[in-house]
Coordinates of C-alpha atoms and ligand atoms in Angstrom, one line a residue:
X1 CA 15.4 -13.2 -3.3
X2 CA 13.1 -13.6 -0.9
X3 CA 9.5 -12.1 -1.9
X4 CA 9.4 -9.2 0.8
X5 CA 13.5 -8.1 -0.8
X6 CA 12.0 -6.0 -3.2
X7 CA 12.4 -2.1 -3.8
X8 CA 8.6 -1.1 -1.7
X9 CA 9.4 -3.2 0.7
X10 CA 13.0 -1.4 1.6
X11 CA 11.5 2.1 0.6
X12 CA 9.0 1.2 3.4
X13 CA 11.6 -0.4 5.5
X14 CA 13.2 3.7 4.7
X15 CA 16.2 1.0 4.3
X16 CA 16.8 3.3 1.7
X17 CA 15.0 6.7 0.0
X18 CA 12.2 7.5 -2.3
X19 CA 10.3 10.2 -2.7
X20 CA 7.7 10.2 -0.4
X21 CA 3.6 12.3 -2.2
X22 CA 1.5 10.7 1.0
X23 CA 1.0 8.4 3.8
X24 CA -2.1 7.4 5.8
X25 CA -2.5 4.4 8.2
X26 CA -2.8 1.7 4.8
X27 CA -1.0 2.8 1.9
X28 CA 2.9 4.6 1.2
X29 CA 3.0 6.8 -2.3
X30 CA 6.3 7.6 -3.3
X31 CA 7.1 9.3 -7.0
X32 CA 8.3 7.7 -10.0
X33 CA 12.0 7.2 -10.4
X34 CA 11.8 7.1 -15.1
X35 CA 8.2 8.7 -15.0
X36 CA 5.8 8.3 -17.6
X37 CA 3.9 12.1 -17.5
X38 CA 4.5 15.1 -15.8
X39 CA 2.9 13.6 -12.3
X40 CA 3.7 9.4 -11.7
X41 CA 3.4 8.6 -8.6
X42 CA 3.7 4.8 -7.4
X43 CA 1.4 3.6 -4.2
X44 CA 1.8 0.4 -2.7
X45 CA 0.1 -0.9 0.5
X46 CA 1.7 -1.4 3.7
X47 CA 0.1 -4.9 3.7
X48 CA 2.2 -7.0 1.5
X49 CA 1.3 -8.6 -1.6
X50 CA 3.4 -9.6 -4.7
X51 CA 0.2 -8.6 -7.1
X52 CA -3.7 -8.3 -7.7
X53 CA -3.8 -12.4 -8.0
X54 CA -1.9 -12.4 -4.5
X55 CA -4.1 -9.4 -2.9
X56 CA -7.4 -11.9 -3.5
X57 CA -5.8 -13.9 -1.0
X58 CA -6.1 -10.9 1.4
X59 CA -10.0 -9.8 2.8
X60 CA -11.6 -7.8 0.8
X61 CA -11.9 -5.1 3.0
X62 CA -7.6 -5.0 2.7
X63 CA -8.1 -3.9 -1.3
X64 CA -10.2 -1.9 -0.9
X65 CA -8.2 0.3 1.8
X66 CA -5.5 -0.4 -1.1
X67 CA -7.7 1.7 -3.7
X68 CA -9.2 4.2 -0.5
X69 CA -5.7 5.2 0.4
X70 CA -5.1 5.8 -4.4
X71 CA -7.7 8.1 -4.8
X72 CA -6.8 9.5 -1.7
X73 CA -3.1 10.5 -2.9
X74 CA -4.3 11.3 -5.7
X75 CA -6.6 14.0 -4.7
X76 CA -3.8 15.4 -2.8
X77 CA -1.8 15.8 -5.5
X78 CA -4.1 17.7 -6.6
X79 CA -5.5 15.6 -10.0
X80 CA -9.4 14.9 -9.2
X81 CA -10.1 17.9 -11.2
X82 CA -8.2 17.1 -14.0
X83 CA -8.4 13.5 -14.4
X84 CA -5.6 10.5 -13.7
X85 CA -5.0 7.2 -15.2
X86 CA -4.1 4.3 -12.8
X87 CA -2.1 1.3 -13.7
X88 CA -1.6 -2.2 -12.5
X89 CA 0.4 -4.3 -14.3
X90 CA 0.2 -8.3 -12.5
X91 CA 1.9 -10.4 -13.5
X92 CA 5.0 -10.9 -16.8
X93 CA 2.7 -9.9 -19.8
X94 CA 1.7 -7.0 -18.3
X95 CA 5.5 -5.9 -17.8
X96 CA 5.2 -6.4 -13.8
X97 CA 9.0 -5.5 -12.9
X98 CA 9.0 -4.8 -9.2
X99 CA 7.4 -7.9 -7.5
X100 CA 4.9 -5.8 -4.5
X101 CA 1.6 -4.8 -5.7
X102 CA 1.9 -1.1 -6.8
X103 CA -0.3 1.2 -7.8
X104 CA 0.7 3.5 -10.8
X105 CA -0.5 7.4 -10.5
X106 CA -0.9 8.9 -13.7
X107 CA -1.6 12.5 -14.7
X108 CA 0.0 16.3 -14.3
X109 CA -1.2 17.0 -18.4
X110 CA -3.3 14.6 -21.1
X111 CA -2.6 11.1 -21.1
X112 CA -2.7 9.5 -24.4
X113 CA -4.9 6.6 -24.9
X114 CA -3.6 2.5 -25.7
X115 CA -7.5 2.1 -27.6
X116 CA -9.0 1.2 -24.1
Ligands
LIG201 P1 5.8 -2.5 -12.6 O1 6.5 -1.9 -14.2 O2 4.7 -1.9 -13.2 O3 5.6 -3.4 -12.1 O4 6.9 -0.8 -12.4 C1 7.7 -0.9 -11.2 C2 7.8 0.8 -11.1 O5 9.1 0.6 -10.7 C3 9.1 1.4 -12.8 O6 7.8 2.4 -13.4 C4 9.9 1.9 -12.3 O7 10.2 3.1 -13.1 C5 9.8 1.9 -10.6 N1 10.9 1.7 -9.6 C6 11.6 1.1 -9.7 N2 12.9 1.6 -8.8 C7 11.9 2.5 -7.8 C8 12.5 3.3 -6.8 N3 13.5 3.6 -6.2 N4 11.5 4.3 -6.4 C9 10.9 4.8 -7.1 N5 10.7 4.1 -8.9 C10 10.7 3.2 -8.8

């Protein structure tokens, strides 16, 4: 499989469907198919990277645009007042399964903590 053949590349290219909840020039946000919270949305940057360590090789403005896109998606979802969590799994120990960098937005209810 080529790096650029992930399921998120296909969602971005509109080759497979997704429940898109937010989009702007920099990011696409869609519902996770196996939600771990009342609201569980994934945000991907439109400029592809495999994970955070790959993204660091791009101009810093790309990472900035990605994070701003995450915050805009959370705002669009009405999560700012109640609060939300952002998770970014990078690599095997973190359990990354889709090798297109993505941020998980979790919210819509009180979330459990895991010591951090
Ligand atoms: P990660 O473990 O950080 O790589 O997370 C990948 C996430 O992608 C998981 O939470 C999956 O449930 C989710 N996922 C996989 N395929 C799809 C899909 N087609 N549409 C939406 N979410 C997906």
